[in-house]
PDB file of N, CA and C in Angstrom:
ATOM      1  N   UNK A   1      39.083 -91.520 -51.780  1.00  0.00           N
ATOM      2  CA  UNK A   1      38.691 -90.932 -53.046  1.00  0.00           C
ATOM      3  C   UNK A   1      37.760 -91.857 -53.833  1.00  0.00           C
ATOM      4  N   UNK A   2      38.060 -92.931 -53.979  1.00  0.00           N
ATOM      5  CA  UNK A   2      37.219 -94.010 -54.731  1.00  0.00           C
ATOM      6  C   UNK A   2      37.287 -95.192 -53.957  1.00  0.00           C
ATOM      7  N   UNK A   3      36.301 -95.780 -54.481  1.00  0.00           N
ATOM      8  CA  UNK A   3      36.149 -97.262 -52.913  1.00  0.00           C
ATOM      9  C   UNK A   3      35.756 -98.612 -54.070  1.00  0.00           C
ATOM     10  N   UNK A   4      35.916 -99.710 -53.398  1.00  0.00           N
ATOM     11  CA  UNK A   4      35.574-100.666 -54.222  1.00  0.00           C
ATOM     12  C   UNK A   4      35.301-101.751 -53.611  1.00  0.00           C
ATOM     13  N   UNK A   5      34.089-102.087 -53.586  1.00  0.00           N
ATOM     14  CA  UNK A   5      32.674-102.585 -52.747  1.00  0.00           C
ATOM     15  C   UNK A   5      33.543-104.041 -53.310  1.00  0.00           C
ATOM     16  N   UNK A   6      33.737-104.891 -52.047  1.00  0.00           N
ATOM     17  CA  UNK A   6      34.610-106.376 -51.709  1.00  0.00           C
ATOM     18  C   UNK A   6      34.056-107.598 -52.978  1.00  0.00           C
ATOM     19  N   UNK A   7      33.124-107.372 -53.299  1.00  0.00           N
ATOM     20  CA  UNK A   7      32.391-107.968 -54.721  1.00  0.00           C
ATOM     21  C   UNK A   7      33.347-107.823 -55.778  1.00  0.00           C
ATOM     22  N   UNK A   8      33.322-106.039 -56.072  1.00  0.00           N
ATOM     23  CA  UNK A   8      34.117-105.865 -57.394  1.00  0.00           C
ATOM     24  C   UNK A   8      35.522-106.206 -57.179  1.00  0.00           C
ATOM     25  N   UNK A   9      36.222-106.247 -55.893  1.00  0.00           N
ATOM     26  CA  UNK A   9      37.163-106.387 -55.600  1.00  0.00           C
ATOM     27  C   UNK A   9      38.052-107.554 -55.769  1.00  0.00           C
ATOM     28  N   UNK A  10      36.620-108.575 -55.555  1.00  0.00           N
ATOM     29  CA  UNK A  10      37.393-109.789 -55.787  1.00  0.00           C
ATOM     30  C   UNK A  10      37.192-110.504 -57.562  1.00  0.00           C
ATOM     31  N   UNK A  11      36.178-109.990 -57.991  1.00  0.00           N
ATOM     32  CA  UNK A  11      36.281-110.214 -59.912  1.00  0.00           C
ATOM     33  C   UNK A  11      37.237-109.555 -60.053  1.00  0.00           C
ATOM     34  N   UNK A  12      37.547-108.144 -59.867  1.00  0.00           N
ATOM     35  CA  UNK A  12      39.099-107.364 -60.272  1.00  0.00           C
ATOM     36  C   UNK A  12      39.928-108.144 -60.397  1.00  0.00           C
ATOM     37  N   UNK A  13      40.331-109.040 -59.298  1.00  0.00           N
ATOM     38  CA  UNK A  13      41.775-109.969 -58.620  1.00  0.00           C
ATOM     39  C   UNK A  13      41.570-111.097 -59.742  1.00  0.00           C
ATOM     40  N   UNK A  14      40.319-111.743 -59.796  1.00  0.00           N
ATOM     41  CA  UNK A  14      39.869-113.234 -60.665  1.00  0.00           C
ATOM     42  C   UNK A  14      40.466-112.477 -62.024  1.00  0.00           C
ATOM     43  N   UNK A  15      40.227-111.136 -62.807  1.00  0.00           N
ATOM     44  CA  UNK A  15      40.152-111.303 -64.167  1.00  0.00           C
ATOM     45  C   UNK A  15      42.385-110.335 -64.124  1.00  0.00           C
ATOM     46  N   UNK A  16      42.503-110.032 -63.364  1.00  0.00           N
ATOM     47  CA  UNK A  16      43.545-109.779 -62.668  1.00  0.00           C
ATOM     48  C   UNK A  16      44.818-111.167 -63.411  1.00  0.00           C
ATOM     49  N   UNK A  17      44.449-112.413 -62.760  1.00  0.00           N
ATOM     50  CA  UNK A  17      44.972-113.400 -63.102  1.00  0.00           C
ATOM     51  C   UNK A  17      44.851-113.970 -63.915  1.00  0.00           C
ATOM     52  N   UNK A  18      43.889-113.544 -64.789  1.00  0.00           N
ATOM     53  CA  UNK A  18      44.169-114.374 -66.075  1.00  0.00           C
ATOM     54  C   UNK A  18      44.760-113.885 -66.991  1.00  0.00           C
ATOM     55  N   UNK A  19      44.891-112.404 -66.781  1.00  0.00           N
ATOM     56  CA  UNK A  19      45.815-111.832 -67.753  1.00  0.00           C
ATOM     57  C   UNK A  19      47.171-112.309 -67.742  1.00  0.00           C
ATOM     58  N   UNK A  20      47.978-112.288 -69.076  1.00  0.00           N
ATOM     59  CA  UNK A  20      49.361-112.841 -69.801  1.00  0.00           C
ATOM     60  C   UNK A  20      50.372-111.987 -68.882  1.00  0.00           C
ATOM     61  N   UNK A  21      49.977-110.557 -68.586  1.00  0.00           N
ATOM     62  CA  UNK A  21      51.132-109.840 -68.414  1.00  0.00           C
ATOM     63  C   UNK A  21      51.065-109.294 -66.801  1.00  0.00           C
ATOM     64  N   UNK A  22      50.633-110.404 -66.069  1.00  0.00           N
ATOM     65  CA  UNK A  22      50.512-109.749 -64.933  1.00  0.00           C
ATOM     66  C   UNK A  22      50.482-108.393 -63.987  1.00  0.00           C
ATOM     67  N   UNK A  23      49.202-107.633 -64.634  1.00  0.00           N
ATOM     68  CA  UNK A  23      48.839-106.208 -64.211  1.00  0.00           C
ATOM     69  C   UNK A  23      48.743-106.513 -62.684  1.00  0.00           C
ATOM     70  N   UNK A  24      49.278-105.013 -62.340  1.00  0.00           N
ATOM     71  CA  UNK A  24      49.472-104.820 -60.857  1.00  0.00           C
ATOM     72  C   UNK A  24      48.238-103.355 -60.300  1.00  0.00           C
ATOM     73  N   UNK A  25      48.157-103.070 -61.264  1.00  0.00           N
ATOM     74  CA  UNK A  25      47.173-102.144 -61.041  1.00  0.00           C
ATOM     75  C   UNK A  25      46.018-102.193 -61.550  1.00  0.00           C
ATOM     76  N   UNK A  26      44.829-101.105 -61.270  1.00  0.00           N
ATOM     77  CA  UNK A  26      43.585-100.796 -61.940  1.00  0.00           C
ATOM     78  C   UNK A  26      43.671 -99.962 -62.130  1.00  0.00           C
ATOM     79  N   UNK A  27      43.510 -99.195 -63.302  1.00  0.00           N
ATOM     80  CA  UNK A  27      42.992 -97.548 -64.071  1.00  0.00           C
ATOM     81  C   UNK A  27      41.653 -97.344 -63.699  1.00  0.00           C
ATOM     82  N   UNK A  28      41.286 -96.442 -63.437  1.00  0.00           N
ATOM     83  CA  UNK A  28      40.015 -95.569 -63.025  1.00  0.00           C
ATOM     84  C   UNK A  28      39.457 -94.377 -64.115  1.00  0.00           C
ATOM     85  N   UNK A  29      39.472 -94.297 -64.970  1.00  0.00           N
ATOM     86  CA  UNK A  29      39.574 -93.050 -65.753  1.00  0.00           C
ATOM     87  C   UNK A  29      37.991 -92.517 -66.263  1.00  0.00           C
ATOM     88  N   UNK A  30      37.553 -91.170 -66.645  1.00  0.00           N
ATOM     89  CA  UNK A  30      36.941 -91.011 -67.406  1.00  0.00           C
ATOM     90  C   UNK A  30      37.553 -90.379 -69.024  1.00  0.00           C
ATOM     91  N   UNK A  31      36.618 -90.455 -70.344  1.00  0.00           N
ATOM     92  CA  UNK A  31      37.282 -89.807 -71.040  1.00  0.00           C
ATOM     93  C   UNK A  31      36.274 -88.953 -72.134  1.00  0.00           C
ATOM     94  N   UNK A  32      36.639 -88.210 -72.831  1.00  0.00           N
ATOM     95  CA  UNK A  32      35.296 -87.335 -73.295  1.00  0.00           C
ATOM     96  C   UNK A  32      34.724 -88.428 -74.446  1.00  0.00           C
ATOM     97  N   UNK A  33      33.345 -88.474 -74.625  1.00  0.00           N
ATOM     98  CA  UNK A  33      32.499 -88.873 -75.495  1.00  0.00           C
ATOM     99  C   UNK A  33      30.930 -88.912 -74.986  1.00  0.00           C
ATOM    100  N   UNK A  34      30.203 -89.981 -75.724  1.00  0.00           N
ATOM    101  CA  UNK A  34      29.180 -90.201 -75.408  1.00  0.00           C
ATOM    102  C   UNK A  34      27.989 -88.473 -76.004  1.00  0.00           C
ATOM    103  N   UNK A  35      26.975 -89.071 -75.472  1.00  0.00           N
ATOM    104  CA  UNK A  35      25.959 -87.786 -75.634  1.00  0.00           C
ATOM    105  C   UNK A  35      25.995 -86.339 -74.558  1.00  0.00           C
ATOM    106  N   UNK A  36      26.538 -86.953 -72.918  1.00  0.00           N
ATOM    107  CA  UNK A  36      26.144 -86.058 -72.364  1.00  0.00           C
ATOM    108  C   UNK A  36      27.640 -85.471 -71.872  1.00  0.00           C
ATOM    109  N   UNK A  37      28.707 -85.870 -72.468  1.00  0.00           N
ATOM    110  CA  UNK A  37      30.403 -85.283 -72.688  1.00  0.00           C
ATOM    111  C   UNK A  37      31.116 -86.597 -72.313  1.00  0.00           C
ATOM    112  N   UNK A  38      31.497 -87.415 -70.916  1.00  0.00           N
ATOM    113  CA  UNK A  38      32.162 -88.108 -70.945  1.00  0.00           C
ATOM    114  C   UNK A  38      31.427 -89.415 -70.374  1.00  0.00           C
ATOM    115  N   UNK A  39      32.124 -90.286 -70.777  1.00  0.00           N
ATOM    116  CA  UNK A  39      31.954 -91.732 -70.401  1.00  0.00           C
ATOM    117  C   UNK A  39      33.361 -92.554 -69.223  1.00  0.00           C
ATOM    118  N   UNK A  40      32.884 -93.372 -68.651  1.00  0.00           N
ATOM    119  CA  UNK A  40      33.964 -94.038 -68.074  1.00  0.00           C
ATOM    120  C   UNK A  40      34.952 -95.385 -68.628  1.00  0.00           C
ATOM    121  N   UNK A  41      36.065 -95.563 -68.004  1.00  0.00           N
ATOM    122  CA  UNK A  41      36.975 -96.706 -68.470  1.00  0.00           C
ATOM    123  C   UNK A  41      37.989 -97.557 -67.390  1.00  0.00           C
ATOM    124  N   UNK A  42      38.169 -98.343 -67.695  1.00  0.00           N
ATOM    125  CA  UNK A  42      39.139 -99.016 -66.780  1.00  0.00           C
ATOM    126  C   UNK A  42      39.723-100.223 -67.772  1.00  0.00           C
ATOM    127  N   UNK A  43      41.034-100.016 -67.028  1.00  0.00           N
ATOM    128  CA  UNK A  43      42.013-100.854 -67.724  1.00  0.00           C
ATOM    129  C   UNK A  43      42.969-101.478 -66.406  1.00  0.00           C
ATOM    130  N   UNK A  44      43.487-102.408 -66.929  1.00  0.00           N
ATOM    131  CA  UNK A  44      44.934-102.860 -65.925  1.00  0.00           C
ATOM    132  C   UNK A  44      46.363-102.531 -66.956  1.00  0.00           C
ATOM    133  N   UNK A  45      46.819-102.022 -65.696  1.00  0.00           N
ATOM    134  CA  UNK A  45      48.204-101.617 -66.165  1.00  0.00           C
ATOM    135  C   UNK A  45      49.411-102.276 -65.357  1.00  0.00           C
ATOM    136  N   UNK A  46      51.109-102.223 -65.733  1.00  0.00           N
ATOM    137  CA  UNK A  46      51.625-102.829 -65.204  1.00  0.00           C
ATOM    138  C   UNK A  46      52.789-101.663 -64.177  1.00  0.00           C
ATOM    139  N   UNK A  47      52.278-100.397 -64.300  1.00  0.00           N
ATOM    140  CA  UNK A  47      52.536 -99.245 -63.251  1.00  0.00           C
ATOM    141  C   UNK A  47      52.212 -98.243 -63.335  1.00  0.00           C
ATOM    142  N   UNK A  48      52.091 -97.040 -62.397  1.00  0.00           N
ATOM    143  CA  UNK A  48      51.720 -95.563 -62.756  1.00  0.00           C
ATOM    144  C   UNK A  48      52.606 -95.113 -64.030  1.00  0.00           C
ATOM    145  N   UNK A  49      51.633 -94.106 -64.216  1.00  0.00           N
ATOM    146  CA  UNK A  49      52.219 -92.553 -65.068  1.00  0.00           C
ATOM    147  C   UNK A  49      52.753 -91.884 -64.060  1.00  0.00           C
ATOM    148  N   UNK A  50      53.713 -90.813 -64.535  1.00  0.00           N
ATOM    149  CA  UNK A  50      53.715 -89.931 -63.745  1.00  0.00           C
ATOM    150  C   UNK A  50      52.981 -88.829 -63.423  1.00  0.00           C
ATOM    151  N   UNK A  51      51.651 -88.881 -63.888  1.00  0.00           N
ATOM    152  CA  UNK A  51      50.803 -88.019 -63.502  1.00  0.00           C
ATOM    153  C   UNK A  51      49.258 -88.085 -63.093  1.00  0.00           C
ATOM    154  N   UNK A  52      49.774 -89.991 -62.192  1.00  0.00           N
ATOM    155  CA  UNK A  52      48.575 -90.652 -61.658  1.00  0.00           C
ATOM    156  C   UNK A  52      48.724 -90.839 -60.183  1.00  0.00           C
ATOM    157  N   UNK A  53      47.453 -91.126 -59.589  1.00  0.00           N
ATOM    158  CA  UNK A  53      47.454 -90.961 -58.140  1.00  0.00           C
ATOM    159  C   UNK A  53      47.104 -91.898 -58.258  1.00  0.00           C
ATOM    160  N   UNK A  54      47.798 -92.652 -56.805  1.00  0.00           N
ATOM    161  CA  UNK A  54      48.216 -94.291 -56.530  1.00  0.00           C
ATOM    162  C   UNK A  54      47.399 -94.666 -55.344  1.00  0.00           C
ATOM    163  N   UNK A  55      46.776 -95.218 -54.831  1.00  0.00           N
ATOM    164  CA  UNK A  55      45.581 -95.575 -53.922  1.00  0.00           C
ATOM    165  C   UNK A  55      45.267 -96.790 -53.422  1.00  0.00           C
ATOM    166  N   UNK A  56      45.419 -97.744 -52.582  1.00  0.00           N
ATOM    167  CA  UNK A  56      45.133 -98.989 -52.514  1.00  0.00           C
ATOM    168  C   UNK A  56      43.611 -99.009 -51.699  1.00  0.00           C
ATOM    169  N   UNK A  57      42.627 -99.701 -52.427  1.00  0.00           N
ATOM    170  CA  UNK A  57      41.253 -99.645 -51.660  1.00  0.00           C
ATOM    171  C   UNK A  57      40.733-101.350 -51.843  1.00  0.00           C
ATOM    172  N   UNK A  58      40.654-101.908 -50.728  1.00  0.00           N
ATOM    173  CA  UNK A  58      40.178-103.320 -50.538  1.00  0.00           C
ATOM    174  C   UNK A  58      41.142-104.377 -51.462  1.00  0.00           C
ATOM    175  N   UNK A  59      42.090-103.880 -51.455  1.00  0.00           N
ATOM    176  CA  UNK A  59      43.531-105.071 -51.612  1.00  0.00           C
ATOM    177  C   UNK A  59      43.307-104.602 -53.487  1.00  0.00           C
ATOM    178  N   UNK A  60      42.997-103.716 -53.830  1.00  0.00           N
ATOM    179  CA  UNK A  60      43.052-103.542 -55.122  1.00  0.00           C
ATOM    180  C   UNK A  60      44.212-102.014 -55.398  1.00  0.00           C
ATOM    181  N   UNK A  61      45.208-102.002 -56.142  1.00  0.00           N
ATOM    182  CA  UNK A  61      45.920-100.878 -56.001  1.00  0.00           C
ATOM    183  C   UNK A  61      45.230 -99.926 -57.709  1.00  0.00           C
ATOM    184  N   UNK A  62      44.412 -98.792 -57.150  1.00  0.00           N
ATOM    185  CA  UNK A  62      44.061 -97.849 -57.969  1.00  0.00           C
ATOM    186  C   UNK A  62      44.865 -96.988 -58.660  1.00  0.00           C
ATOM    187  N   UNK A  63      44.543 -96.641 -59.873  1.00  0.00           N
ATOM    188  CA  UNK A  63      45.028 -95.266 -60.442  1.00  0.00           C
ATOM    189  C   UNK A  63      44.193 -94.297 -61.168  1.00  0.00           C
ATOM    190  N   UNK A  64      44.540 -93.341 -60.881  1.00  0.00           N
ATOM    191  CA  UNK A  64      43.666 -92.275 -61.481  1.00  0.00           C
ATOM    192  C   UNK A  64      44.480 -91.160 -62.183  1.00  0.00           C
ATOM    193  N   UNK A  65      44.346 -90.967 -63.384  1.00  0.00           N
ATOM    194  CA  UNK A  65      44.791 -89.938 -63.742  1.00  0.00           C
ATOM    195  C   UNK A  65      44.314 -88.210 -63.327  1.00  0.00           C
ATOM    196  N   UNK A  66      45.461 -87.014 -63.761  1.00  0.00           N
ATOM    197  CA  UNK A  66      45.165 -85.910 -63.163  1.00  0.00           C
ATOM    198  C   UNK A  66      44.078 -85.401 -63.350  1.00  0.00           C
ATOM    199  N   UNK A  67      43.429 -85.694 -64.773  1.00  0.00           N
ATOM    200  CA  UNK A  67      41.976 -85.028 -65.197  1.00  0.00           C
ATOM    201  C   UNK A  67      41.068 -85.782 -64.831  1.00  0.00           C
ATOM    202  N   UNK A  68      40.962 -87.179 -64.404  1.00  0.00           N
ATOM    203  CA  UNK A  68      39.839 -87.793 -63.921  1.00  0.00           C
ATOM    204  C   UNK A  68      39.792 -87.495 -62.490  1.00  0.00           C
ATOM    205  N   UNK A  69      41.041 -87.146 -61.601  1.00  0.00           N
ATOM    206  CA  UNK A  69      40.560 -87.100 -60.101  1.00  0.00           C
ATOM    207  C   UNK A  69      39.686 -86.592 -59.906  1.00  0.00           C
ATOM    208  N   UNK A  70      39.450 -85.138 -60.510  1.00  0.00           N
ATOM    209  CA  UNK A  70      38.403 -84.055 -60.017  1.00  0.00           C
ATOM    210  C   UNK A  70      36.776 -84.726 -59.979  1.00  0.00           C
ATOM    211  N   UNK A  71      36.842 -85.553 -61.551  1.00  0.00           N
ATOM    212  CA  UNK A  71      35.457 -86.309 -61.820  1.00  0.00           C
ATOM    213  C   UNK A  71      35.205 -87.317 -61.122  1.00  0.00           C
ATOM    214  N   UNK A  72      36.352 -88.351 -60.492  1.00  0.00           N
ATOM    215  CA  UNK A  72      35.260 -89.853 -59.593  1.00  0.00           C
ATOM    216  C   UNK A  72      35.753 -89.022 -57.891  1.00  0.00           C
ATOM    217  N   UNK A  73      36.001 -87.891 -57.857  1.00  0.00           N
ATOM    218  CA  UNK A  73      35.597 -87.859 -56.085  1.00  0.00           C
ATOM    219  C   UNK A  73      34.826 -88.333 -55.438  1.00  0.00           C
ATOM    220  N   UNK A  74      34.660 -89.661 -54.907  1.00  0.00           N
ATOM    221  CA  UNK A  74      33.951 -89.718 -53.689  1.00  0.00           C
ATOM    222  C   UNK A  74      32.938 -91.221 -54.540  1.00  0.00           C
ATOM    223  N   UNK A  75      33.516 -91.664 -55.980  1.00  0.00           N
ATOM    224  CA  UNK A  75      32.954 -92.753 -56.448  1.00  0.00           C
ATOM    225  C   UNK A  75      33.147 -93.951 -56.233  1.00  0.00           C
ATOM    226  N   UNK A  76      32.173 -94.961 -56.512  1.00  0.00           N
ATOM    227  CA  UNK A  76      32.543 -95.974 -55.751  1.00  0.00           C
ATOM    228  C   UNK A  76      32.225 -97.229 -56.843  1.00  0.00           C
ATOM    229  N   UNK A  77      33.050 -97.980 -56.906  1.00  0.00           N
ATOM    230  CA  UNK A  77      32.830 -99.432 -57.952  1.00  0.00           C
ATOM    231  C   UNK A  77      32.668-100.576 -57.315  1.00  0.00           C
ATOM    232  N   UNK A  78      31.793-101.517 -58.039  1.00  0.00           N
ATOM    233  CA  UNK A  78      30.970-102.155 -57.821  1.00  0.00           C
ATOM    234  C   UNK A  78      30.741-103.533 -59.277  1.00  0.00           C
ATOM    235  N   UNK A  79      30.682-104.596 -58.546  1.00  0.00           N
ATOM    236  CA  UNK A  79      29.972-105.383 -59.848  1.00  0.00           C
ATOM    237  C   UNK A  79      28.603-105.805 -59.365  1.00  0.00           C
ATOM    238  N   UNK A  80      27.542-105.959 -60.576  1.00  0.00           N
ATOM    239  CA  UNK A  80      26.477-106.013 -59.981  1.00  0.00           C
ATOM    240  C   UNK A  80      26.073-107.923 -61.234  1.00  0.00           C
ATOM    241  N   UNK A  81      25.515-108.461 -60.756  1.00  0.00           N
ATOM    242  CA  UNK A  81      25.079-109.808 -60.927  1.00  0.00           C
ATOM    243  C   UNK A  81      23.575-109.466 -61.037  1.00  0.00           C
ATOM    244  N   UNK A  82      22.798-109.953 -62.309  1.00  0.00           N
ATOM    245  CA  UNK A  82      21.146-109.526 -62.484  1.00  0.00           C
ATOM    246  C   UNK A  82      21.151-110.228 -63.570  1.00  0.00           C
ATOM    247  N   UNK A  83      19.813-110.671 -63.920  1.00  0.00           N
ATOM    248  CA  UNK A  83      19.316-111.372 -64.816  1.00  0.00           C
ATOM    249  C   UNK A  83      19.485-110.629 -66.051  1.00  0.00           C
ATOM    250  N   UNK A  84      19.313-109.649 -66.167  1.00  0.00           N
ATOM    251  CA  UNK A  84      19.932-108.672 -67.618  1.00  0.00           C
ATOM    252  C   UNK A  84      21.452-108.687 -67.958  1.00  0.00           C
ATOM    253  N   UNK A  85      22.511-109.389 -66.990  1.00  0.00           N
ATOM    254  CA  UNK A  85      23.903-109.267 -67.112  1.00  0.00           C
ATOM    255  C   UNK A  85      24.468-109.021 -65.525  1.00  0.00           C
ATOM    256  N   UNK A  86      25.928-108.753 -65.837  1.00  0.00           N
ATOM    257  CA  UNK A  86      26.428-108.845 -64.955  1.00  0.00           C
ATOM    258  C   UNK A  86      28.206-107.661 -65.521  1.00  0.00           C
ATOM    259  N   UNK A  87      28.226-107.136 -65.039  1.00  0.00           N
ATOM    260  CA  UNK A  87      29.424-106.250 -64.757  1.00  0.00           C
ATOM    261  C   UNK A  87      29.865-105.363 -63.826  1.00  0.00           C
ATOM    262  N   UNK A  88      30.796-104.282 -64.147  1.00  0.00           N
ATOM    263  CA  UNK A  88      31.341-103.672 -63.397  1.00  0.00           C
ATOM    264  C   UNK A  88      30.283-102.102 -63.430  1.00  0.00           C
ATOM    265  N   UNK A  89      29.845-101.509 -62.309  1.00  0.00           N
ATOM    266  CA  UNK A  89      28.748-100.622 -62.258  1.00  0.00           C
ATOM    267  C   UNK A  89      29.847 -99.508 -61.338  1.00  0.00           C
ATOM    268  N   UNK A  90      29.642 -98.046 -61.821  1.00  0.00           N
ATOM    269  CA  UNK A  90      30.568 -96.763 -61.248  1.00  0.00           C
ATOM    270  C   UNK A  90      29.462 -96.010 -60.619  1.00  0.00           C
ATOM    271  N   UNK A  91      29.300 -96.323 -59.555  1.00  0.00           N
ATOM    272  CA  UNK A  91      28.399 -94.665 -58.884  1.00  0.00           C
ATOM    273  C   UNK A  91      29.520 -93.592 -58.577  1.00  0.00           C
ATOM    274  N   UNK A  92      28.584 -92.645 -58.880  1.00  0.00           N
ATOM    275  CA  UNK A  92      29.400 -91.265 -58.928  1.00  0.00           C
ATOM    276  C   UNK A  92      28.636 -90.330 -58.916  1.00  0.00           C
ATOM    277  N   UNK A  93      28.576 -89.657 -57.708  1.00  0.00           N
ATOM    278  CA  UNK A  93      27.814 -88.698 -56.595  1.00  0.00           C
ATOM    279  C   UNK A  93      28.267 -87.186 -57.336  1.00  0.00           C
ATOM    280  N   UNK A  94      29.185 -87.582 -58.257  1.00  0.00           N
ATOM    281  CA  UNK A  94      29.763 -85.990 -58.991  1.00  0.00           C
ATOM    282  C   UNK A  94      28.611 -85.626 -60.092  1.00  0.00           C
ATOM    283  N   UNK A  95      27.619 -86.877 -60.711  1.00  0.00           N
ATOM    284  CA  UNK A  95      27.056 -87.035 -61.548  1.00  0.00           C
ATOM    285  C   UNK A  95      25.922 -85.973 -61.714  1.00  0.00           C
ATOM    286  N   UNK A  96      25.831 -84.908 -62.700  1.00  0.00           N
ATOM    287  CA  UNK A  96      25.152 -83.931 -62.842  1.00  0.00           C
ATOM    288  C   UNK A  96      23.618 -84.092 -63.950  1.00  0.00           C
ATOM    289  N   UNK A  97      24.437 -85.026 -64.784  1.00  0.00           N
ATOM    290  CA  UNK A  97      23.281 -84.929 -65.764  1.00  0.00           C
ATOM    291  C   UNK A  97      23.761 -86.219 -66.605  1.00  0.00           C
ATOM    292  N   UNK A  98      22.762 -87.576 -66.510  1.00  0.00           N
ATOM    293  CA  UNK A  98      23.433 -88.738 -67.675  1.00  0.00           C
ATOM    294  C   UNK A  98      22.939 -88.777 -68.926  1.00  0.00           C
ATOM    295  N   UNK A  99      22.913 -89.566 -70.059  1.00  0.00           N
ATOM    296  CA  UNK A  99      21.995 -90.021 -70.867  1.00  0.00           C
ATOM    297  C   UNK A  99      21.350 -91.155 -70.888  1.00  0.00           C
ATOM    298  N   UNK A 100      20.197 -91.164 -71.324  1.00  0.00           N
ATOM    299  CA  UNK A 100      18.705 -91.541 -71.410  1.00  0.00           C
ATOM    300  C   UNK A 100      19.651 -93.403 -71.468  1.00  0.00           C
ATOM    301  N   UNK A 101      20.228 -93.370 -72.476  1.00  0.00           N
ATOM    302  CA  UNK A 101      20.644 -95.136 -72.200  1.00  0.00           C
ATOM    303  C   UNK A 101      21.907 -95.476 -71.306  1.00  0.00           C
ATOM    304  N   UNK A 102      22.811 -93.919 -70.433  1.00  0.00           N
ATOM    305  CA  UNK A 102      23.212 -94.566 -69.228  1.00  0.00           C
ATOM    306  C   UNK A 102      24.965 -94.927 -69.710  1.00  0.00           C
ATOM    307  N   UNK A 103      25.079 -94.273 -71.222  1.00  0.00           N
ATOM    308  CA  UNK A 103      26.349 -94.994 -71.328  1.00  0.00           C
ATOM    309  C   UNK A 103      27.441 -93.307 -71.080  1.00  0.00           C
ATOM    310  N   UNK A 104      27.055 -92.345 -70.647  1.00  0.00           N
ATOM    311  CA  UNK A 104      27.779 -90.895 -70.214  1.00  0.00           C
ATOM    312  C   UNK A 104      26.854 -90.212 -69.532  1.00  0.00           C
ATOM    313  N   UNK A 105      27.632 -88.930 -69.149  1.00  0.00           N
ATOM    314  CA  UNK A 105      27.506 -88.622 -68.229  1.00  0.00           C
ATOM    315  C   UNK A 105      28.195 -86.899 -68.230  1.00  0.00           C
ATOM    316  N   UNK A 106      27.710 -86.101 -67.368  1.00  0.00           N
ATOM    317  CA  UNK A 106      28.841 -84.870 -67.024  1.00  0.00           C
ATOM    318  C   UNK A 106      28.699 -84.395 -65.313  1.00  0.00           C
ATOM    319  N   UNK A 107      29.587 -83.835 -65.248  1.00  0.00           N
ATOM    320  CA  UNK A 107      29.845 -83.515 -63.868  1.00  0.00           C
ATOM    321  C   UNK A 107      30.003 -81.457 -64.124  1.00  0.00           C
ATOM    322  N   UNK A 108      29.751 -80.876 -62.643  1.00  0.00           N
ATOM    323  CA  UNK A 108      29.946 -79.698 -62.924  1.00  0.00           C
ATOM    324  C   UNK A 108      31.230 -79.395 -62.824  1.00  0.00           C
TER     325      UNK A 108
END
């Protein structure tokens, strides 16, 4: 369902450990805003909801909630390193239409 390119995988684990409360997971989520309806998010948590799907992809254990599954099908995370910065980058092949500065997005 979602993949996570061995790069992002291993900053995940690095920022993973520095947290106080030792998160065991990654959140995957989208949520409504932005210009073109929703934007993306991620958080660490310290277990599922009961109404999240549980996933382990490249030693990282995922979650996704029920309303975001439909939206990252088949997405894939990534950190990218560039002279403009450096973070965590979401391709997402569901992606129908973004806005002009890239911070949302909608899917059909």
């Amino acid at each position: 369902m979602i993949t996570v390119t061995p790069k992002a995988a291993e900053k995940i684990k690095e920022f993973m450990k520095e947290e106080a409360d030792s998160p065991q997971y990654l959140r995957v989520y989208v949520q409504g805003g932005g210009c073109s309806g929703l934007s993306y998010g991620m958080g660490f948590e310290k277990a599922p909801e009961e109404d999240d799907l549980v996933m382990e992809e490249t030693g990282i254990k995922l979650l996704v909630d029920s309303y975001s599954v439909d939206h990252l099908k088949g997405a894939n995370v990534d950190y990218i390193e560039s002279l403009m910065g450096s973070g965590f980058k979401i391709n997402n092949p569901n992606v129908t239409k973004s806005c002009s500065c890239g911070s949302s997005f909608s899917t059909e």
